[in-house]
mmCIF file of N, CA and C in Angstrom:
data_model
loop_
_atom_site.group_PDB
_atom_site.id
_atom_site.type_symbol
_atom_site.label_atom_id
_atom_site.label_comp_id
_atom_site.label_asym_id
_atom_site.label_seq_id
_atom_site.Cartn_x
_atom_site.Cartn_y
_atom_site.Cartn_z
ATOM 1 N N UNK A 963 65.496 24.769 74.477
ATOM 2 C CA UNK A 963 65.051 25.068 75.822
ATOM 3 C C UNK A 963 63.836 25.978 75.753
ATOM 4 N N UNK A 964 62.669 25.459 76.273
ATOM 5 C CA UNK A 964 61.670 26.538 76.859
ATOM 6 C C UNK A 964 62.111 27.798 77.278
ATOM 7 N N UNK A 965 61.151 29.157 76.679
ATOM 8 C CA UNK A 965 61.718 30.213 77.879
ATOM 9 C C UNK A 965 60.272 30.624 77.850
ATOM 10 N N UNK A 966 59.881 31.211 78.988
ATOM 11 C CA UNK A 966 58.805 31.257 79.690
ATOM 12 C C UNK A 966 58.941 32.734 80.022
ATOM 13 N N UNK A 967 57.675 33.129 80.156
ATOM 14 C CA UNK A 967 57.457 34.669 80.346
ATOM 15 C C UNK A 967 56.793 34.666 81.578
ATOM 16 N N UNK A 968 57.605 35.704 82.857
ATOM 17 C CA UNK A 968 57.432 35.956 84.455
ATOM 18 C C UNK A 968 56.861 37.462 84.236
ATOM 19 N N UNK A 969 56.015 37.643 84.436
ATOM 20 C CA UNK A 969 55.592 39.142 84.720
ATOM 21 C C UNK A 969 54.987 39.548 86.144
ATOM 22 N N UNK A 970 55.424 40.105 87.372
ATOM 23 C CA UNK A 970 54.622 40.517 87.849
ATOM 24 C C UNK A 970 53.945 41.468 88.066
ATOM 25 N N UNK A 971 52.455 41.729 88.376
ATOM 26 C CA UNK A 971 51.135 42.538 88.171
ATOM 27 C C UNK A 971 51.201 42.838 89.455
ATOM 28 N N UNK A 972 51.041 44.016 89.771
ATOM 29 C CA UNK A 972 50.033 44.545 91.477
ATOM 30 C C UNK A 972 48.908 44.826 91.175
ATOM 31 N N UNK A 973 48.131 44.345 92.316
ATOM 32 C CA UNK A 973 47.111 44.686 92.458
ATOM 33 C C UNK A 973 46.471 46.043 93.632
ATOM 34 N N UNK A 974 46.336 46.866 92.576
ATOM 35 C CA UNK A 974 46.475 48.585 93.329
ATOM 36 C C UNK A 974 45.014 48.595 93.852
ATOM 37 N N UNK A 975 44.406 49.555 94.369
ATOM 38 C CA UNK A 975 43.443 50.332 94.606
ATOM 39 C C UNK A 975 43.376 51.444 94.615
ATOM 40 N N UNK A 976 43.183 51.652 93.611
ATOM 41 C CA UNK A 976 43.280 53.224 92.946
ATOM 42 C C UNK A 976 42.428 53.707 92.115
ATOM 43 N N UNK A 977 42.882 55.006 91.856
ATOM 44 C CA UNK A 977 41.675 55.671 90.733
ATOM 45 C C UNK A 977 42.196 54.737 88.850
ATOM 46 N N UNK A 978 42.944 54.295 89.112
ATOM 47 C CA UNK A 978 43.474 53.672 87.844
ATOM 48 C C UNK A 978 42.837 52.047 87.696
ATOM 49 N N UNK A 979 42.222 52.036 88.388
ATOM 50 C CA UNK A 979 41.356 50.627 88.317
ATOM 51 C C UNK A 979 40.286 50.558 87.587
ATOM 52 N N UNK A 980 39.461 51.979 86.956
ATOM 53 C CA UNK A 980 38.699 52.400 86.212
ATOM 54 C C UNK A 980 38.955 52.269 84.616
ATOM 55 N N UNK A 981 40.214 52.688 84.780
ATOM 56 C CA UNK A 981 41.012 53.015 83.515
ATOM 57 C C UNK A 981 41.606 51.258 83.330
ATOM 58 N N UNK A 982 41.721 50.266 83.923
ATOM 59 C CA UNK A 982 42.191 49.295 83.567
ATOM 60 C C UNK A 982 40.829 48.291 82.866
ATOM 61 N N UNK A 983 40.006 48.592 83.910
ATOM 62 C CA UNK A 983 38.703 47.992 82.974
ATOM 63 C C UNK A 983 38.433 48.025 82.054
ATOM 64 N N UNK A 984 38.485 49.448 81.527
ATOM 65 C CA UNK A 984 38.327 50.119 80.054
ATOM 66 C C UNK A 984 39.422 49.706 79.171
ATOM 67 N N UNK A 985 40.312 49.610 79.716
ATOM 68 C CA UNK A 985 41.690 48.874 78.574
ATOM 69 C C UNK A 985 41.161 47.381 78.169
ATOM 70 N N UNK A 986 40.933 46.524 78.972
ATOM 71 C CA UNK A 986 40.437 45.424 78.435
ATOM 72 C C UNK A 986 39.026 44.986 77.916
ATOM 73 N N UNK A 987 38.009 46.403 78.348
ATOM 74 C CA UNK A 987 36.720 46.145 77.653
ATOM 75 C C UNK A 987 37.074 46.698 76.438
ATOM 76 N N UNK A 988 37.809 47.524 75.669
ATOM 77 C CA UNK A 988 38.343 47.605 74.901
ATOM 78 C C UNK A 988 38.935 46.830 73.892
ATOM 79 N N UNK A 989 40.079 46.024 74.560
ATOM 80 C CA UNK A 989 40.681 44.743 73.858
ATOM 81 C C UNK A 989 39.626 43.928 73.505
ATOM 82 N N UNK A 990 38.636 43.281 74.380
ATOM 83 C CA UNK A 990 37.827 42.254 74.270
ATOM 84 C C UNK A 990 36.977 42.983 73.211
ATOM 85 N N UNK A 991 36.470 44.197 72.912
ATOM 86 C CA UNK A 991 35.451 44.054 71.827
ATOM 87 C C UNK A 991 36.177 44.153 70.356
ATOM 88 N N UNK A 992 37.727 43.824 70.364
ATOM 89 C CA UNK A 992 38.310 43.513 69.219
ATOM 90 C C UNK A 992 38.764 42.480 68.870
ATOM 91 N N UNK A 993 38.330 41.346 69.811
ATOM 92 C CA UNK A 993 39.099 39.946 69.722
ATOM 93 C C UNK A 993 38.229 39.382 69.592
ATOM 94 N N UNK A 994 38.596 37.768 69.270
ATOM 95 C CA UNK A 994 37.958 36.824 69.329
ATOM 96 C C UNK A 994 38.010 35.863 70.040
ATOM 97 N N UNK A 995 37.475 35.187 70.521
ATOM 98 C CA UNK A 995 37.587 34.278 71.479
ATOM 99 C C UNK A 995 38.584 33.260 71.752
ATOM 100 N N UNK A 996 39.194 33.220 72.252
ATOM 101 C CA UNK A 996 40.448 32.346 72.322
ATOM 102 C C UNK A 996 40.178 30.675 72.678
ATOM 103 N N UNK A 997 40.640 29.672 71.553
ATOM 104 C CA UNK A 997 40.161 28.666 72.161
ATOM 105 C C UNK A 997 40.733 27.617 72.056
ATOM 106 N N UNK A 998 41.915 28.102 71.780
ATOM 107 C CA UNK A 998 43.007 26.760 71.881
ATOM 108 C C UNK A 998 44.341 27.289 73.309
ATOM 109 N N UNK A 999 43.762 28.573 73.575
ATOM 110 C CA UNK A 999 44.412 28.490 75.235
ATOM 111 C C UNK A 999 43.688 28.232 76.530
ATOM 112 N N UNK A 1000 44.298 27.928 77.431
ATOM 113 C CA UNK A 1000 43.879 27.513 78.436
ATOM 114 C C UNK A 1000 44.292 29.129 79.814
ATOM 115 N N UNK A 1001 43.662 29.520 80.564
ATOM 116 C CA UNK A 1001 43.807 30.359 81.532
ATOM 117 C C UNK A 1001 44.135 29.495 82.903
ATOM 118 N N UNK A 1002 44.707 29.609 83.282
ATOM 119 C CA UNK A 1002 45.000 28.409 85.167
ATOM 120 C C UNK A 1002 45.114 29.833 85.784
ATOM 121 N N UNK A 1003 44.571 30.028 86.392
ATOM 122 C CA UNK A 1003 44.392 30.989 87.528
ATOM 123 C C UNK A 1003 44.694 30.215 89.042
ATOM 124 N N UNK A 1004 45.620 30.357 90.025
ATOM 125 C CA UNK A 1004 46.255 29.902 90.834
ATOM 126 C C UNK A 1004 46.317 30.998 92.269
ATOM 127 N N UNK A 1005 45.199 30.709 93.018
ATOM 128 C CA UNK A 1005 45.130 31.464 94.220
ATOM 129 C C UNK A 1005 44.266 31.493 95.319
ATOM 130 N N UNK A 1006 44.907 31.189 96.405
ATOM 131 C CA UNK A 1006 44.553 30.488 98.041
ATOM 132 C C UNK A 1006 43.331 31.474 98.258
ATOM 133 N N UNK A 1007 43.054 32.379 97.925
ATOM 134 C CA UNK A 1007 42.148 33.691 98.281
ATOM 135 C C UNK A 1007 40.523 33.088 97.705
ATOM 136 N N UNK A 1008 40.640 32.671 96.778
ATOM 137 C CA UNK A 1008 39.601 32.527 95.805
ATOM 138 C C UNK A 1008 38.836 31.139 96.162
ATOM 139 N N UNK A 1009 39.269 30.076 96.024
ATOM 140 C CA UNK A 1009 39.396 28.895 97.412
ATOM 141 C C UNK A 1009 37.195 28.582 96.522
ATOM 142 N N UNK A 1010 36.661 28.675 95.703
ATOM 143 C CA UNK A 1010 35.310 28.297 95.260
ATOM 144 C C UNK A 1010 34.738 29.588 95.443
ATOM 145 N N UNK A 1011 35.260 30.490 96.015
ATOM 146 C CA UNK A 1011 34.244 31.816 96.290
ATOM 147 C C UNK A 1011 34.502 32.608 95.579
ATOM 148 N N UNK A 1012 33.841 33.067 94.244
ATOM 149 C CA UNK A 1012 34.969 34.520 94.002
ATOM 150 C C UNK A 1012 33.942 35.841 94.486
ATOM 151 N N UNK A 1013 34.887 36.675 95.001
ATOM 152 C CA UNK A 1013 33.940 38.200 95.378
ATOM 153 C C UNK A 1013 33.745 38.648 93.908
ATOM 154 N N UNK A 1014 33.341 39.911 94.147
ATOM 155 C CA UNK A 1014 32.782 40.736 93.175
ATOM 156 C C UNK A 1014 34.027 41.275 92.147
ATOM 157 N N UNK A 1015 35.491 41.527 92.878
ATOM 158 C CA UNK A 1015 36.356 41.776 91.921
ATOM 159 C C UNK A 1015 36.531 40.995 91.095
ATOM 160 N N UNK A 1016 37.056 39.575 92.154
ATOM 161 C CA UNK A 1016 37.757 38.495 91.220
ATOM 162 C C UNK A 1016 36.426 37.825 89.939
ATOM 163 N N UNK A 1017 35.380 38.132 90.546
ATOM 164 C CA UNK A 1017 34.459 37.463 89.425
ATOM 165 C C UNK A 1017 33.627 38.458 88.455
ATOM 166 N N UNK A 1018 34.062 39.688 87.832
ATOM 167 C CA UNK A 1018 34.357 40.452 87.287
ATOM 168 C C UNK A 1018 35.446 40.800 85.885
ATOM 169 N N UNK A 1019 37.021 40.038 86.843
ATOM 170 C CA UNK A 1019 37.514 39.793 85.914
ATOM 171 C C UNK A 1019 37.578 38.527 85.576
ATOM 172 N N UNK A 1020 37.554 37.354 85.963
ATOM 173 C CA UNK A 1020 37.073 36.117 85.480
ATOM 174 C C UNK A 1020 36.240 36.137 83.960
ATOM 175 N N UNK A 1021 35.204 36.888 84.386
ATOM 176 C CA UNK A 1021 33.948 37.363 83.480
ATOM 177 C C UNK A 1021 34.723 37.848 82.741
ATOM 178 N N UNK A 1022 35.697 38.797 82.833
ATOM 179 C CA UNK A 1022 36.124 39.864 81.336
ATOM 180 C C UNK A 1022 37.184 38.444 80.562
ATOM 181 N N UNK A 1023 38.080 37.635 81.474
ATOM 182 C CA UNK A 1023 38.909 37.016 80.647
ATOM 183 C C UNK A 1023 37.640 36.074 80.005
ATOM 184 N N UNK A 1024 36.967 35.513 80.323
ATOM 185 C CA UNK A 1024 36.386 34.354 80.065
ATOM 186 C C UNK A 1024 35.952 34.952 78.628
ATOM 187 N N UNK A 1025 35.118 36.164 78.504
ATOM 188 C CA UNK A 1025 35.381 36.836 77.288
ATOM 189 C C UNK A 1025 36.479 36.505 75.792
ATOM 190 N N UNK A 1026 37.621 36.455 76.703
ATOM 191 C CA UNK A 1026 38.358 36.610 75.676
ATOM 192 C C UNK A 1026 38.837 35.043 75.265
ATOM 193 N N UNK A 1027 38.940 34.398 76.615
ATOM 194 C CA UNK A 1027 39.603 33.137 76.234
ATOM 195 C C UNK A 1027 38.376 32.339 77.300
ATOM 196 N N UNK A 1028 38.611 31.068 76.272
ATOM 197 C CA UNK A 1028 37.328 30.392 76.968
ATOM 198 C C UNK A 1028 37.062 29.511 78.044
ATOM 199 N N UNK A 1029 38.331 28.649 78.005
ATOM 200 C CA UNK A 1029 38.519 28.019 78.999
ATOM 201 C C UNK A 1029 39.351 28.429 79.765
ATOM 202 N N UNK A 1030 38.881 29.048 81.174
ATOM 203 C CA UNK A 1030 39.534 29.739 82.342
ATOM 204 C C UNK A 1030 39.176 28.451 83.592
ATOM 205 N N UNK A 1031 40.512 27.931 84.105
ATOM 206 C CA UNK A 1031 40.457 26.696 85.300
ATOM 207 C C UNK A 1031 41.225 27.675 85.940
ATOM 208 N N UNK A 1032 40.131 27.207 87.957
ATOM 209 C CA UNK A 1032 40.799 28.228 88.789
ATOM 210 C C UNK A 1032 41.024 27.276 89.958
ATOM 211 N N UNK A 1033 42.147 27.345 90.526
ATOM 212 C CA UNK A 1033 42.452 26.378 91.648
ATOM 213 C C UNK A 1033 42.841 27.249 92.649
ATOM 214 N N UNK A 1034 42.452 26.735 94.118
ATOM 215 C CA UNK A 1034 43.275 26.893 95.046
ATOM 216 C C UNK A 1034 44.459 26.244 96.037
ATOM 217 N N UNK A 1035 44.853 25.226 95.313
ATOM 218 C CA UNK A 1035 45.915 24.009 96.040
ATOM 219 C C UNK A 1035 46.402 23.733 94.632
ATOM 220 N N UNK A 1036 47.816 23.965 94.986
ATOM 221 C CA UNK A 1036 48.566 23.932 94.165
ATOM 222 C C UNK A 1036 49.189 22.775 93.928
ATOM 223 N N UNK A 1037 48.789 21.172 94.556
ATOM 224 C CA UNK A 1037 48.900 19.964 94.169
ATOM 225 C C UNK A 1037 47.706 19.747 92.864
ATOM 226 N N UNK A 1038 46.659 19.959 93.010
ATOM 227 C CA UNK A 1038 45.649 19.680 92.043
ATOM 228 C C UNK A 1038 45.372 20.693 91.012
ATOM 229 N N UNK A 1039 45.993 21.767 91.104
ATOM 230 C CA UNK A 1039 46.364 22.467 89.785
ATOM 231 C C UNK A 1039 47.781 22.083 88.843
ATOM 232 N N UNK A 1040 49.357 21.444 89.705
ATOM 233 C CA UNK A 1040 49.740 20.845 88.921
ATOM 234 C C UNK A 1040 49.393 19.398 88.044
ATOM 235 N N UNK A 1041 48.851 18.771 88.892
ATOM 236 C CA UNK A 1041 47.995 17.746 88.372
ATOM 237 C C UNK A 1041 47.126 17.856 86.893
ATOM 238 N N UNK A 1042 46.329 19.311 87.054
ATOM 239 C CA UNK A 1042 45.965 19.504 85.770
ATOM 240 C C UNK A 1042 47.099 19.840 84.758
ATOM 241 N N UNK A 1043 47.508 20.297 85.233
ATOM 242 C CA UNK A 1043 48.950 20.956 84.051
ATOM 243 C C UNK A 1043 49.708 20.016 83.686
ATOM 244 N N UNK A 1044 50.053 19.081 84.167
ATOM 245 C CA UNK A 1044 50.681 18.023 83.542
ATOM 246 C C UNK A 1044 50.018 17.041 82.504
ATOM 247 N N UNK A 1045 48.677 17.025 82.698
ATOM 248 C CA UNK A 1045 47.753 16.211 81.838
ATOM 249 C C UNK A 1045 47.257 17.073 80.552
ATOM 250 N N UNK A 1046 47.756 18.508 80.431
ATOM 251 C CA UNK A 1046 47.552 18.730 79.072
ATOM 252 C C UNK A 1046 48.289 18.590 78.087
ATOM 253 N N UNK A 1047 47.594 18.292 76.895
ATOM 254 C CA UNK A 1047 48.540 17.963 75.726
ATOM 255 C C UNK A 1047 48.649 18.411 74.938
ATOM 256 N N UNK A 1048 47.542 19.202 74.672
ATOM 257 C CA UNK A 1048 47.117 20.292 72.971
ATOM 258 C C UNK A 1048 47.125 21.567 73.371
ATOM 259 N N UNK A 1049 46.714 22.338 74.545
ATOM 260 C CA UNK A 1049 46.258 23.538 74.508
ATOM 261 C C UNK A 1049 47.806 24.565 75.182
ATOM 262 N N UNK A 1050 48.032 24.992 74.725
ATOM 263 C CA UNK A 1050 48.963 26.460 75.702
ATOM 264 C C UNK A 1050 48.273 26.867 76.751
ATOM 265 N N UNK A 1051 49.370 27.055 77.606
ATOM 266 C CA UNK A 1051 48.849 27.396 79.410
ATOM 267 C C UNK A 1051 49.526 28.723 79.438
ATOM 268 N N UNK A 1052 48.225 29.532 79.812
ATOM 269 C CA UNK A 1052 49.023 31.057 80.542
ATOM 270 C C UNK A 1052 48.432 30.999 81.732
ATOM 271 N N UNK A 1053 49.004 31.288 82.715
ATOM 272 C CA UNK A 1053 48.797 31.109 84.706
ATOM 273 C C UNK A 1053 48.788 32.391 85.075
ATOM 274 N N UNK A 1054 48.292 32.623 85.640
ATOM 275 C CA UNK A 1054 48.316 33.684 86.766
ATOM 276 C C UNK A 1054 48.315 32.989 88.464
ATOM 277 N N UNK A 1055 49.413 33.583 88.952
ATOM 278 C CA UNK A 1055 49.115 32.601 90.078
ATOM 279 C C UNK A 1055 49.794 34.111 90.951
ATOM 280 N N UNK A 1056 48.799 33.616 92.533
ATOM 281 C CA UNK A 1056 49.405 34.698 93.594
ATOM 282 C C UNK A 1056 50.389 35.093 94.045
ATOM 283 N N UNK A 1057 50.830 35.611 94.479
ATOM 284 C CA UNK A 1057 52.056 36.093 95.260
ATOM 285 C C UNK A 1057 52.399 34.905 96.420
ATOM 286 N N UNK A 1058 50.953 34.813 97.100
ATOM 287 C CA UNK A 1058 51.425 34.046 97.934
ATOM 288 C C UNK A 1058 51.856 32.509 98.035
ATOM 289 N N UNK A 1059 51.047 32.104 96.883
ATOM 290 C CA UNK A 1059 51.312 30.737 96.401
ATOM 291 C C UNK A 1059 53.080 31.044 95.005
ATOM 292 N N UNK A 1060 53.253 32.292 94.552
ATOM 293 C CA UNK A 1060 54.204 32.070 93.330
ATOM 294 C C UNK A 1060 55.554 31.324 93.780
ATOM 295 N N UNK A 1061 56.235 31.952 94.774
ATOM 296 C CA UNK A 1061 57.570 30.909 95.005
ATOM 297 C C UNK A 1061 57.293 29.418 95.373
ATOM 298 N N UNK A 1062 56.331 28.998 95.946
ATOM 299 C CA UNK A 1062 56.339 27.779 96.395
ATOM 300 C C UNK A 1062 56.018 27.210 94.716
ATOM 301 N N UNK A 1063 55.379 27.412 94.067
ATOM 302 C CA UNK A 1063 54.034 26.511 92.823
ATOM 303 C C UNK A 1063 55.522 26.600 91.668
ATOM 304 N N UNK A 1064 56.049 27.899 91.741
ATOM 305 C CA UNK A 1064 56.552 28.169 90.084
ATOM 306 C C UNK A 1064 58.099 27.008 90.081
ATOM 307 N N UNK A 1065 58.825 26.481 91.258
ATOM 308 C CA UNK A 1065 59.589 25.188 90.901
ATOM 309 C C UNK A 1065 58.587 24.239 90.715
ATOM 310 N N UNK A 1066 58.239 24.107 91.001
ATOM 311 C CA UNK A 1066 56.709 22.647 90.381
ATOM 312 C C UNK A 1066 56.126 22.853 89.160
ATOM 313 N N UNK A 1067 55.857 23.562 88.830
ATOM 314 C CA UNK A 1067 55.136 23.891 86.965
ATOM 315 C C UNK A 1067 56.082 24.444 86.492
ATOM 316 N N UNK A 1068 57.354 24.925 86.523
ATOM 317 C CA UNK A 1068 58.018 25.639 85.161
ATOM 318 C C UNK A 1068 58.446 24.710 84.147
ATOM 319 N N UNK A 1069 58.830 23.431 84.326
ATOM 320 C CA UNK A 1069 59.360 22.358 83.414
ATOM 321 C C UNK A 1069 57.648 21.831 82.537
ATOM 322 N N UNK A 1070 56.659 22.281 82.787
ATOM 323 C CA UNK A 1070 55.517 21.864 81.940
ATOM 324 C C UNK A 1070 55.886 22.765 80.744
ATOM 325 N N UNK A 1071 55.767 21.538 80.071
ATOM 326 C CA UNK A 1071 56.317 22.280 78.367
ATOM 327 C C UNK A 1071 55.136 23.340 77.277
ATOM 328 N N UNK A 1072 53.916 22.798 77.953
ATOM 329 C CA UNK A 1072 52.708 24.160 77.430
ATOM 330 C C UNK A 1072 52.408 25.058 78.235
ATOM 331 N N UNK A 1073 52.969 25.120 79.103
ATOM 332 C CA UNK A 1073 53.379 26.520 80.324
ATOM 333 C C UNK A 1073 53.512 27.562 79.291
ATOM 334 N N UNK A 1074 53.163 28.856 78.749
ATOM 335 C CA UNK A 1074 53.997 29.536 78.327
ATOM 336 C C UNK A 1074 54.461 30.673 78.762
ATOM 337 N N UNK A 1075 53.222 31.346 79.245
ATOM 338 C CA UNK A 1075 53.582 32.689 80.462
ATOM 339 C C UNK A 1075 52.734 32.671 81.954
ATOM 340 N N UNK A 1076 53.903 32.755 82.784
ATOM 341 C CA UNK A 1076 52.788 32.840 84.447
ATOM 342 C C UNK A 1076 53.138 34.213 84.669
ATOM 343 N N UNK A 1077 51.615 34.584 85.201
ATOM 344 C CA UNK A 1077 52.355 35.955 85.472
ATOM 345 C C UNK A 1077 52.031 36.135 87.353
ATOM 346 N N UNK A 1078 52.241 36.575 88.041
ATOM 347 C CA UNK A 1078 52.466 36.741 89.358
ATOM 348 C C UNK A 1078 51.314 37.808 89.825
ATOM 349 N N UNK A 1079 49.985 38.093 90.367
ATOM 350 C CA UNK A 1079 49.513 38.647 90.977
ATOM 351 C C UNK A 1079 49.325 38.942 92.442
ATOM 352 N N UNK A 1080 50.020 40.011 92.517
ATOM 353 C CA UNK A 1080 50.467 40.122 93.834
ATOM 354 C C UNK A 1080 49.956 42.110 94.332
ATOM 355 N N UNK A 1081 50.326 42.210 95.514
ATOM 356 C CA UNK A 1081 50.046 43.516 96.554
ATOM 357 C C UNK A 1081 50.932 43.722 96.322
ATOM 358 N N UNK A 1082 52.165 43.148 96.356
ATOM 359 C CA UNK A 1082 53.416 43.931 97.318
ATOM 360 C C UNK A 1082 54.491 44.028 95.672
ATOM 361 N N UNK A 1083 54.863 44.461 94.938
ATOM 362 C CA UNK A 1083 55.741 43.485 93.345
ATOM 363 C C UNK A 1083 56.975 43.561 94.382
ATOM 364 N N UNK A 1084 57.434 44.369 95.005
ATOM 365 C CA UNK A 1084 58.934 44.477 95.211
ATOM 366 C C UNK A 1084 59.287 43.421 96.288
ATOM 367 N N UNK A 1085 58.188 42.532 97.070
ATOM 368 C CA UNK A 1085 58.102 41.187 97.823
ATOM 369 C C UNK A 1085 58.831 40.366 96.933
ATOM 370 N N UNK A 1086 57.990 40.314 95.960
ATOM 371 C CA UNK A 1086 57.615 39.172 94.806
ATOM 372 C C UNK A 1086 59.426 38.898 94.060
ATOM 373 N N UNK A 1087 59.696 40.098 93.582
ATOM 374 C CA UNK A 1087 60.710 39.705 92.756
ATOM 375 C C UNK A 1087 62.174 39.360 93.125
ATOM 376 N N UNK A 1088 62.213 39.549 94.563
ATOM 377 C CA UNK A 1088 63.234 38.775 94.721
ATOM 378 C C UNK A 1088 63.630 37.221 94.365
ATOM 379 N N UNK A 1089 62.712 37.137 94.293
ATOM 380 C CA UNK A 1089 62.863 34.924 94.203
ATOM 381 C C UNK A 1089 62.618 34.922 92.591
#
């Protein structure tokens, strides 16, 4: 049996948002480029536009791993996920899309960790 890794992340606004940048500009100038994973980023917000946050960190993952796919409809992001065959999938998908999307992609067998980006975590983890 698959077991799959659920983490959920908040997304704060705080003085610790400084300090999170620096954790991963950090990581990234010790890694190498990742290129047999895949990033699926999964969120109604983002929809072709990214603001200045979301395309920031886009920019820092893309860094690390190379191929980052970002959807906002969660029919045509499972669609992609089912058609891969070689690469490992780590997701990040929203809060607001996670209960509806995560019965639809958890049985994809290169799924390996979604993690939940959300405002609220204590919303989130009930389901």
């Amino acid at each position: 049996m698959n077991t799959k890794i659920f983490k959920i992340v908040t997304n704060s606004s705080n003085n610790n948002d400084n300090k999170k940048t620096s954790k991963l500009s950090r990581f990234r100038s010790h890694s190498h480029i990742v290129q047999n994973f895949v990033l699926v980023w999964l969120d109604p917000n983002i929809d072709g536009k990214l603001n200045d946050e979301h395309r920031e960190i886009v920019n820092q993952v893309r860094s690390i791993i190379s191929n980052v796919k970002i959807y906002s409809d969660v029919d045509k992001c499972t669609t992609f996920l089912d058609r891969i065959k070689s690469e490992k999938v780590f997701m990040i998908v929203s809060g607001a899309l996670g209960q509806h999307a995560l019965p639809r992609i958890h049985h994809i067998p290169k799924l390996d960790s979604i993690y939940v980006f959300c405002g609220l975590k204590s919303q989130h983890e009930k389901w």
